[in-house]
CSV table of C-alpha atoms and ligand atoms in Angstrom, one decimal:
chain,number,residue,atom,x,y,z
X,25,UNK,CA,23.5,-89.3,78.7
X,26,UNK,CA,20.1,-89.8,76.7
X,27,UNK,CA,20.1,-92.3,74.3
X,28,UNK,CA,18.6,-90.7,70.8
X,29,UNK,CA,17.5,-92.3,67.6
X,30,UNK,CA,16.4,-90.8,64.4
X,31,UNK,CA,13.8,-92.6,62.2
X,32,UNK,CA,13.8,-90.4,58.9
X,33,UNK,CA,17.2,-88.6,59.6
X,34,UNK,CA,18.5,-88.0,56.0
X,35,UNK,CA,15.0,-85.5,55.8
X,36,UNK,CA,13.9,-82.2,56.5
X,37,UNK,CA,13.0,-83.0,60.2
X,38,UNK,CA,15.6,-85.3,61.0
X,39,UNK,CA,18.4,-83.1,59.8
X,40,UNK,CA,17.0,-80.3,62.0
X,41,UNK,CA,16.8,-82.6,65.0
X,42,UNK,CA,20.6,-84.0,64.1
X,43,UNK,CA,21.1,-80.1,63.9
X,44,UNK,CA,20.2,-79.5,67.6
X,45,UNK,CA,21.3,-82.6,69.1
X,46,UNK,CA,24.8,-81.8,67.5
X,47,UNK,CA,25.3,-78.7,69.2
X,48,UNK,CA,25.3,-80.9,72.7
X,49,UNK,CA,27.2,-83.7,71.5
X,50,UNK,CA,28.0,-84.9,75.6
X,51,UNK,CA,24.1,-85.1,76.2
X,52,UNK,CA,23.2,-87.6,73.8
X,53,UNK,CA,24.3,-90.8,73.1
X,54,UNK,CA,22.9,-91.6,69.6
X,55,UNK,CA,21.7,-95.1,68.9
X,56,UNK,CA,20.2,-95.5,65.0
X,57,UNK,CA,19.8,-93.4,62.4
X,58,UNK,CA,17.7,-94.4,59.3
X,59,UNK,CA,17.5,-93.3,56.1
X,60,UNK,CA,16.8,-94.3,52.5
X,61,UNK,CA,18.8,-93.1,49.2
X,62,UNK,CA,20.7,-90.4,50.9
X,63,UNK,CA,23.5,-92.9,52.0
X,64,UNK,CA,26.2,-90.2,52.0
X,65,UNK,CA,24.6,-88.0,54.4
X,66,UNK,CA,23.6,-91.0,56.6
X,67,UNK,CA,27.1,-92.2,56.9
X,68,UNK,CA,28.2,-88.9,57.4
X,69,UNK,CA,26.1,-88.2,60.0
X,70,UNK,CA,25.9,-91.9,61.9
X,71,UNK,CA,30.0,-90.7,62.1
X,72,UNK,CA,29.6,-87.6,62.9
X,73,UNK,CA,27.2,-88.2,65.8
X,74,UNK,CA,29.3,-91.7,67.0
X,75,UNK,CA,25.6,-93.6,66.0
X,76,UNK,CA,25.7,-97.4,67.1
X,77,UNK,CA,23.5,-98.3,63.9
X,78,UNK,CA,22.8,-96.6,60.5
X,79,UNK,CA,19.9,-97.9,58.7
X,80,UNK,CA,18.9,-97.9,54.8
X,81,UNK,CA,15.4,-98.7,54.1
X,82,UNK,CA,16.6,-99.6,51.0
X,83,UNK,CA,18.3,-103.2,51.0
X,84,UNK,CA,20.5,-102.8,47.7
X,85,UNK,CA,22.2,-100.0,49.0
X,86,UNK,CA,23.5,-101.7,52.2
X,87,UNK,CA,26.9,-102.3,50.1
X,88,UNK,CA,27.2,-98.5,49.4
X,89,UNK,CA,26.3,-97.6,52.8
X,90,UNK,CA,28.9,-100.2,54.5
X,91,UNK,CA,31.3,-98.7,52.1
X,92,UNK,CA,30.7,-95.1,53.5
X,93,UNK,CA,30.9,-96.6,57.1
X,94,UNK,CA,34.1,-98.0,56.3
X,95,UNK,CA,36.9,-97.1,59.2
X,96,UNK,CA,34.4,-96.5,61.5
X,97,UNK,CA,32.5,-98.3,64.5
X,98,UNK,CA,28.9,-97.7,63.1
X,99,UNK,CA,27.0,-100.6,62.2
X,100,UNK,CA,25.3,-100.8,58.8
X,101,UNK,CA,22.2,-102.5,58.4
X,102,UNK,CA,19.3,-102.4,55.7
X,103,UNK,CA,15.9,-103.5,54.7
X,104,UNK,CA,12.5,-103.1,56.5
X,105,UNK,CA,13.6,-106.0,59.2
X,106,UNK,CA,16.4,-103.5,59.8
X,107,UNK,CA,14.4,-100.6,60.5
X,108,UNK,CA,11.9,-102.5,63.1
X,109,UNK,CA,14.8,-103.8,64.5
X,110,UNK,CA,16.2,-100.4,65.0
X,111,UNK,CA,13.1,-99.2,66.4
X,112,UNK,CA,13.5,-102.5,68.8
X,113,UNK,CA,17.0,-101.1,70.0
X,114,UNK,CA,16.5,-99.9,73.7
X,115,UNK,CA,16.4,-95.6,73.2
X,116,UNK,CA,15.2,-92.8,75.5
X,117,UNK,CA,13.8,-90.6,73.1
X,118,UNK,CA,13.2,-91.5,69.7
X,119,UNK,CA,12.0,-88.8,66.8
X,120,UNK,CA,9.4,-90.6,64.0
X,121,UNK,CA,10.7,-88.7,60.5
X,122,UNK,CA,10.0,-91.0,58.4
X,123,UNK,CA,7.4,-89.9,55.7
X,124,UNK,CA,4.7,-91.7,55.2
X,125,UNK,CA,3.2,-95.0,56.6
X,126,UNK,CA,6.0,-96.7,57.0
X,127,UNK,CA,7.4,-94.4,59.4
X,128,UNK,CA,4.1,-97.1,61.3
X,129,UNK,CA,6.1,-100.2,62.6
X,130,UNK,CA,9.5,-98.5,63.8
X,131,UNK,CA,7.1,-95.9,66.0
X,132,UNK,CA,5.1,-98.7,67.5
X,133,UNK,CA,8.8,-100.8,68.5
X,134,UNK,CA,10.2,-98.0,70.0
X,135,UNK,CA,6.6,-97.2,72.0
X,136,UNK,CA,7.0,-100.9,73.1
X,137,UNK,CA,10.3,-100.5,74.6
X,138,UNK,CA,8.8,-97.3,76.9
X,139,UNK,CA,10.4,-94.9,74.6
X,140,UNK,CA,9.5,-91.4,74.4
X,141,UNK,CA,8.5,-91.2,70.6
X,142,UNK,CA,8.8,-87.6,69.5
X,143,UNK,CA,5.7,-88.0,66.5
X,144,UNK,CA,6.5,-86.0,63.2
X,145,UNK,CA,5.2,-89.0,61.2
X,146,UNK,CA,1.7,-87.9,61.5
X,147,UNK,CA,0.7,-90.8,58.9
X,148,UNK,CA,1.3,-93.2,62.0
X,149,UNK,CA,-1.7,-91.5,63.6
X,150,UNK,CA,-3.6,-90.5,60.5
X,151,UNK,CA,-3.8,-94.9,60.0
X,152,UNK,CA,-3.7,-96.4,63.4
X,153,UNK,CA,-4.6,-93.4,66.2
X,154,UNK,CA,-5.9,-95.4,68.8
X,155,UNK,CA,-3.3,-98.3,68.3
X,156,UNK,CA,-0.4,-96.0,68.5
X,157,UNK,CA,-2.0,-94.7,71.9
X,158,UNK,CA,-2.8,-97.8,73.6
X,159,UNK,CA,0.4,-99.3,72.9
X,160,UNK,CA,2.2,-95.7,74.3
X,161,UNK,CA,-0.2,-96.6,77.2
X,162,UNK,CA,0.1,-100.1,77.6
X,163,UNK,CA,4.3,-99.8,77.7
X,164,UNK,CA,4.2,-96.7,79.6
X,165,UNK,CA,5.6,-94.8,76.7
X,166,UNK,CA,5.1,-90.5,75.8
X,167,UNK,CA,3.8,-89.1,72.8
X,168,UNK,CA,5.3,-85.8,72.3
X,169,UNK,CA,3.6,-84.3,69.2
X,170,UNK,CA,6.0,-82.0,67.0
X,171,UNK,CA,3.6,-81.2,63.9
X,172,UNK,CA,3.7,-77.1,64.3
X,173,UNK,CA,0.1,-77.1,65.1
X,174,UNK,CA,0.1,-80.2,67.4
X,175,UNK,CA,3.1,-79.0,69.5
X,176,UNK,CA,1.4,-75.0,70.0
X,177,UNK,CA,-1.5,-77.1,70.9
X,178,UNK,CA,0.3,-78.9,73.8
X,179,UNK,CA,1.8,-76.1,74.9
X,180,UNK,CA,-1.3,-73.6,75.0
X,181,UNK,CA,-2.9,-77.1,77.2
X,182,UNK,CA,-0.3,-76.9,79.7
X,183,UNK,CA,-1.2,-77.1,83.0
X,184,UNK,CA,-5.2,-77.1,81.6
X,185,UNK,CA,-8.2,-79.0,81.6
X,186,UNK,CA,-9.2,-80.5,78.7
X,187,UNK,CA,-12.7,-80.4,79.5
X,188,UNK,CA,-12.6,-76.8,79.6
X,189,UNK,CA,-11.8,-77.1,75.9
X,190,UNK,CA,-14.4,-76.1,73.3
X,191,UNK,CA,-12.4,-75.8,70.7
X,192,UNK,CA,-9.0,-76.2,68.8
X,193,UNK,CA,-8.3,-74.0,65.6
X,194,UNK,CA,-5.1,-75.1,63.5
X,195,UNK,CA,-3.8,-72.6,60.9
X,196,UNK,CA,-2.7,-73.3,57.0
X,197,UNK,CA,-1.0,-71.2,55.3
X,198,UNK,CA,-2.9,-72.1,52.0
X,199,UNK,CA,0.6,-73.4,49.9
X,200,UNK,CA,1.2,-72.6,47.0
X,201,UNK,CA,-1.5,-72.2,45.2
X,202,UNK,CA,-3.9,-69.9,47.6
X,203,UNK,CA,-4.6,-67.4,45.5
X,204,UNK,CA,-4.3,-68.6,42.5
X,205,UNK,CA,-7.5,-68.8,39.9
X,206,UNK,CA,-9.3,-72.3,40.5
X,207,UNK,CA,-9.5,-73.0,36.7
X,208,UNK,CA,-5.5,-72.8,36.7
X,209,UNK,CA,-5.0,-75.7,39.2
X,210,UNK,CA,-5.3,-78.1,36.4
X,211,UNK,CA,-2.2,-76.6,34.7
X,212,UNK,CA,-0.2,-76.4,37.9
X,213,UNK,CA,3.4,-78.0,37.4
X,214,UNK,CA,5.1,-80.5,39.9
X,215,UNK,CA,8.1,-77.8,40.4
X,216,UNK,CA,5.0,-75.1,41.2
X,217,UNK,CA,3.5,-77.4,44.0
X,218,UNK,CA,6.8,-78.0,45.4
X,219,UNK,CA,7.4,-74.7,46.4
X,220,UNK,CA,6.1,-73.6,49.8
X,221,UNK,CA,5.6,-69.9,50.8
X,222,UNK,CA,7.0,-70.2,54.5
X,223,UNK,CA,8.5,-73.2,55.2
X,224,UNK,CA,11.1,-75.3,54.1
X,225,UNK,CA,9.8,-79.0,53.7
X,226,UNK,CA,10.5,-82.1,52.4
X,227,UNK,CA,8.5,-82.3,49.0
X,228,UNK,CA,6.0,-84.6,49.9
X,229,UNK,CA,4.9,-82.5,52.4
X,230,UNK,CA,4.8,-79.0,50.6
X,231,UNK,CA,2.7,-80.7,47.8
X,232,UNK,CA,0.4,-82.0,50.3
X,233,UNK,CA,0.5,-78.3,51.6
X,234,UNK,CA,-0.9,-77.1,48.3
X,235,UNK,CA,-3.4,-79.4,48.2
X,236,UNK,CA,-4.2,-79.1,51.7
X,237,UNK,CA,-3.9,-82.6,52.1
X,238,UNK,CA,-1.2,-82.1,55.2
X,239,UNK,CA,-4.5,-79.7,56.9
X,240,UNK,CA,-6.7,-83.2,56.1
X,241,UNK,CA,-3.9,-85.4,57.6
X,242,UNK,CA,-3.9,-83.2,60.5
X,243,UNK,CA,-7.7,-82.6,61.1
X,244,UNK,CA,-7.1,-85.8,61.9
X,245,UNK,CA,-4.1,-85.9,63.8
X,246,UNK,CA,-5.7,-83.3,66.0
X,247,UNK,CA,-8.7,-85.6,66.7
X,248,UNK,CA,-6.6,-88.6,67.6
X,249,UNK,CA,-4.1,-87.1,70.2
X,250,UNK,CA,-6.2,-84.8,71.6
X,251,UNK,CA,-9.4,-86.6,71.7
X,252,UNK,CA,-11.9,-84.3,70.6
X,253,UNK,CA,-14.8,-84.6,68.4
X,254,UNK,CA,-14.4,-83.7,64.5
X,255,UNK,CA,-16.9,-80.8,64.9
X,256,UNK,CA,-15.0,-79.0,67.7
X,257,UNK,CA,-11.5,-78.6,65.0
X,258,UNK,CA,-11.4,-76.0,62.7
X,259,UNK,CA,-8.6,-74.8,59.9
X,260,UNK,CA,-7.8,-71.1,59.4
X,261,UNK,CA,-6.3,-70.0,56.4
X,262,UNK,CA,-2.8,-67.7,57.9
X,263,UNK,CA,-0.7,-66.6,55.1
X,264,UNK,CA,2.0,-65.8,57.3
X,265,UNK,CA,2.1,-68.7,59.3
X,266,UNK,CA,3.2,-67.2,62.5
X,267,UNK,CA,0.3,-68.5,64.8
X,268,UNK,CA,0.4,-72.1,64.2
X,269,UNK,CA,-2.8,-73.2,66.6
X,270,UNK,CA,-5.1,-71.4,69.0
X,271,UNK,CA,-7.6,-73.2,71.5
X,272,UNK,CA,-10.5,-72.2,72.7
X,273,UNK,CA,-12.2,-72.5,76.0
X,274,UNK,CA,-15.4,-72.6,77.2
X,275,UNK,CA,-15.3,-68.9,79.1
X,276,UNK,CA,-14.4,-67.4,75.6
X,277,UNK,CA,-10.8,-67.2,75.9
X,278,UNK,CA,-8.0,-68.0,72.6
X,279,UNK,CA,-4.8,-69.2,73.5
X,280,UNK,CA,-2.6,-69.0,70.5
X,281,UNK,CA,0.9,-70.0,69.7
X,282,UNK,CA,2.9,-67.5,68.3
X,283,UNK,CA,6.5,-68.7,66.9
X,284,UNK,CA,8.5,-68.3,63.5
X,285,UNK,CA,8.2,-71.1,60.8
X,286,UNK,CA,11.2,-72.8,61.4
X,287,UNK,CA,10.4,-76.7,63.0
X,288,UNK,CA,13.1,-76.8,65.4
X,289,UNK,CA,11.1,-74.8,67.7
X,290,UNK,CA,8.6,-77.7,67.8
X,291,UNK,CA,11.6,-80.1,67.6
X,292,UNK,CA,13.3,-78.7,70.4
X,293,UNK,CA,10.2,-78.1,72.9
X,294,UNK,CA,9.8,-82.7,72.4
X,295,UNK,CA,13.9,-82.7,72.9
X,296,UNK,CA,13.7,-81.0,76.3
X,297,UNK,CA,9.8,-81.7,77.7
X,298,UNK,CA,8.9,-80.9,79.9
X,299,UNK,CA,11.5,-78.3,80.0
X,300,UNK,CA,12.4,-75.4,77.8
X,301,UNK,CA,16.0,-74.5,77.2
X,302,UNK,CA,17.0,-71.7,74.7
X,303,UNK,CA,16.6,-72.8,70.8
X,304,UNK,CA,18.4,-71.1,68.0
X,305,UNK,CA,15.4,-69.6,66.3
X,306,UNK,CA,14.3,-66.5,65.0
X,307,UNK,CA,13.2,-64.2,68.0
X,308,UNK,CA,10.2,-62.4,66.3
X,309,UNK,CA,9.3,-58.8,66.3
X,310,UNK,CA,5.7,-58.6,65.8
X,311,UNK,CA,5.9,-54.4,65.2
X,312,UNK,CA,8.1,-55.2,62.0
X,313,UNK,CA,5.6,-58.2,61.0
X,314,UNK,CA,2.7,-55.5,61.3
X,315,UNK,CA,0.2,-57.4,60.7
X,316,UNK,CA,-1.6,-61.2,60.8
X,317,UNK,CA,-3.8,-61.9,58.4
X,318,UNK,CA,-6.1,-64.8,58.6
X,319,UNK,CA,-9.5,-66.2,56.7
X,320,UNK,CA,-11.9,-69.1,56.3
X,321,UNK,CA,-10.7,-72.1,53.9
X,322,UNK,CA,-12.2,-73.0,50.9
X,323,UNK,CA,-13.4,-76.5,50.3
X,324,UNK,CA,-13.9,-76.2,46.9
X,325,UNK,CA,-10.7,-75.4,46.3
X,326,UNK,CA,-9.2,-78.0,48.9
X,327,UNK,CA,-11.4,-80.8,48.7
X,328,UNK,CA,-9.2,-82.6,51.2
X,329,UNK,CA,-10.8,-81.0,54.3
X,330,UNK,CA,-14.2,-82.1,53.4
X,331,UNK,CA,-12.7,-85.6,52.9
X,332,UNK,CA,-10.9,-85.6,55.8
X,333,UNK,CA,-14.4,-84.4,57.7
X,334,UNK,CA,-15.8,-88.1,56.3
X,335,UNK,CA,-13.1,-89.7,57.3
X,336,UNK,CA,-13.6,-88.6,60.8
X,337,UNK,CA,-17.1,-89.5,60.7
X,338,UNK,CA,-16.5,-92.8,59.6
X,339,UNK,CA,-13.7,-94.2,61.9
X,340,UNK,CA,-12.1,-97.0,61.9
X,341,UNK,CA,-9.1,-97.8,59.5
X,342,UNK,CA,-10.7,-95.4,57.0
X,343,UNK,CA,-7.6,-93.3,58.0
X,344,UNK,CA,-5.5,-96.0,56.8
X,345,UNK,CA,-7.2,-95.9,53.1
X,346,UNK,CA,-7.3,-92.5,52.9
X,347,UNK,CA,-3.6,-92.0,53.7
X,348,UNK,CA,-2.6,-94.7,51.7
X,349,UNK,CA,-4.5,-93.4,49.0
X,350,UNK,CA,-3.6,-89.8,49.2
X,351,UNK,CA,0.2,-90.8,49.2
X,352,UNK,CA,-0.4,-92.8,45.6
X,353,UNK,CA,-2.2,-90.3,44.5
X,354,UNK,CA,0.2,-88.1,45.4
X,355,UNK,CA,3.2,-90.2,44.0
X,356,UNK,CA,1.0,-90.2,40.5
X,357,UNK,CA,1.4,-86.6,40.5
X,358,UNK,CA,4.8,-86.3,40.8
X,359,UNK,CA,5.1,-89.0,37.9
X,360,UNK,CA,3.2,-86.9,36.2
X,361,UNK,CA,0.3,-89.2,35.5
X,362,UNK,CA,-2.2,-87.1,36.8
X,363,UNK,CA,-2.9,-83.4,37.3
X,364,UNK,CA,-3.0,-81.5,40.7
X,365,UNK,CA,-6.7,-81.8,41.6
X,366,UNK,CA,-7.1,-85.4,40.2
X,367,UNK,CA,-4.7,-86.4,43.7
X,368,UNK,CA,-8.5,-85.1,45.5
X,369,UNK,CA,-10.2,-86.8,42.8
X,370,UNK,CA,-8.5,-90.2,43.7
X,371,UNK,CA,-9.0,-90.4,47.0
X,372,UNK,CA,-12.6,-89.3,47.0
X,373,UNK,CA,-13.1,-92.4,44.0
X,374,UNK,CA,-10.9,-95.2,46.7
X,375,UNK,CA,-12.8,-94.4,50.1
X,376,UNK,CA,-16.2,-94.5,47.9
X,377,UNK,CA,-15.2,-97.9,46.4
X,378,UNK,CA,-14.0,-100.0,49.8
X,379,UNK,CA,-15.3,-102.7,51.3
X,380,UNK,CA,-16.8,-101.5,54.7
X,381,UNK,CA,-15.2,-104.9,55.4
X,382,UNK,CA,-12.0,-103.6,55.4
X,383,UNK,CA,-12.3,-100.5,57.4
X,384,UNK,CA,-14.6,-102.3,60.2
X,385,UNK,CA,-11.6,-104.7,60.7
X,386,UNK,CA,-10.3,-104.4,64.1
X,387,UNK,CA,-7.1,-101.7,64.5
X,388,UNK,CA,-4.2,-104.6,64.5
X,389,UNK,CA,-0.8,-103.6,62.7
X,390,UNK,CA,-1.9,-106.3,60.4
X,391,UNK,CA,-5.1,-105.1,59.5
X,392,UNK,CA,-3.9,-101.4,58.7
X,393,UNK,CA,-1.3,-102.8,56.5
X,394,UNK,CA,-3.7,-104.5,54.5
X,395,UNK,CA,-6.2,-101.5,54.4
X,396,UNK,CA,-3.4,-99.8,53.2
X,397,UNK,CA,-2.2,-101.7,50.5
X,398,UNK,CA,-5.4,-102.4,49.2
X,399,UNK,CA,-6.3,-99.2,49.4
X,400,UNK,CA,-3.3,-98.2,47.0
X,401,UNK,CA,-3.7,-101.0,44.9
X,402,UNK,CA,-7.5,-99.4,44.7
X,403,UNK,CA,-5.6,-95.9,43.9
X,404,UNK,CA,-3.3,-97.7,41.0
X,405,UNK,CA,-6.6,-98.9,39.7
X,406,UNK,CA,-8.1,-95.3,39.8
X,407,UNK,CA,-5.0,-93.6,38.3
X,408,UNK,CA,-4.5,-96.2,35.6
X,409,UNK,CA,-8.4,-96.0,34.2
X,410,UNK,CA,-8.3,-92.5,33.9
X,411,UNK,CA,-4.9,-92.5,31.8
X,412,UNK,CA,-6.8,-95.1,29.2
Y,18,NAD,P1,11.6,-85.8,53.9
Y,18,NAD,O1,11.1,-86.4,52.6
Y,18,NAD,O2,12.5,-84.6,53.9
Y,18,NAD,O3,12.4,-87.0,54.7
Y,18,NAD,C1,11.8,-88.3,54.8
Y,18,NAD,C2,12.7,-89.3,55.5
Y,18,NAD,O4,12.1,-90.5,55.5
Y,18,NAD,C3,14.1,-89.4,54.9
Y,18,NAD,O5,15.0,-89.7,55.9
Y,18,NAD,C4,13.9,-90.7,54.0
Y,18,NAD,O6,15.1,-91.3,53.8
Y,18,NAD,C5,12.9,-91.5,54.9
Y,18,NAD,N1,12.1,-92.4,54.1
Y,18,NAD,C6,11.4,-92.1,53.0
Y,18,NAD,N2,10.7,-93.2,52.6
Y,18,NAD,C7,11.0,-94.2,53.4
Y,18,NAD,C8,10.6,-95.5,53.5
Y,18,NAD,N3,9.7,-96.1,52.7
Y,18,NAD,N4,11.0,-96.3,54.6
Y,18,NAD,C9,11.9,-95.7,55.5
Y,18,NAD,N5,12.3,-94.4,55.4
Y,18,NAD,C10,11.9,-93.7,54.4
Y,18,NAD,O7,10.3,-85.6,54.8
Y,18,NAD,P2,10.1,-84.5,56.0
Y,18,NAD,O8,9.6,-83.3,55.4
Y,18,NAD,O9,11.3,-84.5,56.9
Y,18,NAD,O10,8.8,-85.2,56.8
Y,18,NAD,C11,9.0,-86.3,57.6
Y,18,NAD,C12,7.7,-86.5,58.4
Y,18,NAD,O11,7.5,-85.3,59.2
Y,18,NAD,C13,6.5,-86.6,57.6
Y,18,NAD,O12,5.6,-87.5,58.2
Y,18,NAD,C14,5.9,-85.2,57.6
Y,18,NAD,O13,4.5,-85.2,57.4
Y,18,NAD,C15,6.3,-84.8,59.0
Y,18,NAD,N6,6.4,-83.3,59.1
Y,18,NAD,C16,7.3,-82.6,58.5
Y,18,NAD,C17,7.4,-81.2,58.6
Y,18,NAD,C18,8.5,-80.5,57.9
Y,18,NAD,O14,8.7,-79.3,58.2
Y,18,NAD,N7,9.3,-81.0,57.0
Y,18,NAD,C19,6.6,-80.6,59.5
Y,18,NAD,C20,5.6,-81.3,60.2
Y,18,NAD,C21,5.5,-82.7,60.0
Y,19,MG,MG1,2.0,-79.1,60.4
């Protein structure tokens, strides 16, 4: 049996990994599951699946979520020591769910005990690329990448060489607001950016969709696990989100991954890998679909791309700010504090204003944590002079 655990299982991606590791219940032994305010569905689930551990990030809920465990075997635990320790517990495969940066620490225990860490959290990347991959290398851990774009990408490299690569294209789907008229994006409401054409998401990430934010966060991700220069990435604007990368080598040739939205494709390809075994997705029929549609983004109406292209240029922990910054900016919107293309506004302001002190600071787990919270202390600063 494979031991399993599930940073981030209460969300979008962790309940579509529970979904598929459910339907073999006699292949995996589940270790931890984590979660935050969602205690009913993490008790539920730690139950349902026979989980050792069920975590709450949030400490004053351990009570509840002991009370929910109650007449079972499952452990409850909570609090941020909880959830490294977790990550400590000794798992095969682990999937990384948790949104944001703090999905950081648990990813990095579970790469020290040789785990193979199943990446959703592209944050962990986005702030701390190269320590995430030499601590996978120095513990003889796998990174299996399960971002849409990131997994087609691996799978259209299989059994290539990467220096026949010249490029790698990842596609958008533009959001929400595509096509709507630039001088409207001020007006747009938190229920409007929350609403995704083609996927189903957690919020955060549908915003960030809108905004193209998730595209900047993923420029990046792309230049991290794959190791390529910033130049040789480029976004495509898909509307129907069916090819979700495409690589190109240096004799001319595309190879593009063709799949339905729906992540458990990209879930279940890091489950079995380096197998595949049959997945309960949407079989497409491309003579129905017609037609693919595709053109260039725009950066003036997704300043994020440009931003992320900076970042890229200048390395070291300016991933860290500009994550931490995007995700404050990006909790100001949703309180309402500021309006939809203020969040670009914000982070432009924050990587102008830091200290080239704090992003020249060697990649430890301790330095990125204090990029980061600077950096959204910086973003407070930002959000707060603009409301007086
Ligand atoms: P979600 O909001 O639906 O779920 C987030 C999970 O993280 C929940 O289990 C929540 O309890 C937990 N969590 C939230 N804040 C936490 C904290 N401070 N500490 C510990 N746990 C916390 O998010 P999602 O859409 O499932 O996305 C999860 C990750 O996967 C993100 O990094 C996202 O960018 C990435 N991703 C998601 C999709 C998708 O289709 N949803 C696609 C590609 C990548
Ligand atoms: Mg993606």
């Amino acid at each position: 049996m494979r031991r399993v655990s599930i940073f981030g299982a209460t969300g979008s991606i962790g309940q579509n990994t529970i979904d598929l590791i459910a339907r073999e219940p006699d292949a995996y032994d589940v270790v931890a599951l984590t979660g935050s305010s969602n205690i009913k569905q993490l008790a539920q689930d730690a139950i349902r699946l026979r989980a050792d551990v069920a975590v709450t990030a949030d400490e004053a809920r351990l009570d509840d979520l002991r009370a929910a465990l109650s007449g079972s075997d499952v452990e409850a635990a909570a609090g941020q020591a909880a959830l490294t320790e977790a990550g400590c517990r000794p798992s095969d495969w682990v999937m990384s769910a948790i949104v944001g940066a703090a999905g950081l620490a648990p990813g990095l225990c579970a790469l020290e005990q040789g785990a193979t860490l199943a990446l959703a959290n592209k944050e962990s990347l986005v702030c701390a690329g190269q320590l995430i991959l030499s601590t996978a290398k120095a513990h003889d851990a796998r990174l299996l990448p399960v971002d849409s774009e990131h997994s087609a990408v691996f799978q259209a490299l299989v059994g290539e060489d990467m220096s026949a690569v010249e490029r790698i294209i990842i596609t958008a789907s533009g959001g929400a607001f595509r096509d709507w008229p630039l001088d409207k994006l001020a007006k747009a409401t938190l229920a409007e950016a929350s609403s995704h054409p083609n996927w189903d998401m957690g919020q955060r990430i549908t915003i960030d969709s809108a905004s193209m934010f998730n595209k900047a966060l993923e420029l990046i991700e792309t230049r991290e696990y794959f190791g390529v220069r910033g130049d040789q990435i480029e976004v495509l604007v898909h509307p129907e989100s069916m090819i979700h990368a495409m690589v190109g080598f240096n004799d001319g040739a595309l190879m593009a991954h063709v799949g339905p939205p729906d992540m458990r494709h990209a879930i279940g390809y890091a489950l079995n890998w380096p197998d595949r075994q049959p997945l309960p997705v949407e079989r497409l029929d491309l003579a129905q679909i017609g037609s693919l549609t595709f053109r260039a983004p725009d950066e003036v109406r997704w300043p994020a791309l440009r931003l992320a292209r900076e970042v890229m240029e200048r390395g070291g922990l300016s991933g860290a700010v500009f994550n931490a910054a995007k995700e404050t900016a990006l909790d100001g919107f949703i309180a309402g504090n500021i309006n939809f293309p203020a969040m670009a506004e914000v982070v432009d302001e924050v990587l102008n204003c830091t200290d080239p002190g704090h992003i020249d600071a060697p990649m430890t787990l301790d330095n990125v944590l204090t990029a980061d919270q600077m950096a959204r202390q910086a973003a407070r600063d930002v959000i707060e002079q603009r409301a007086g």
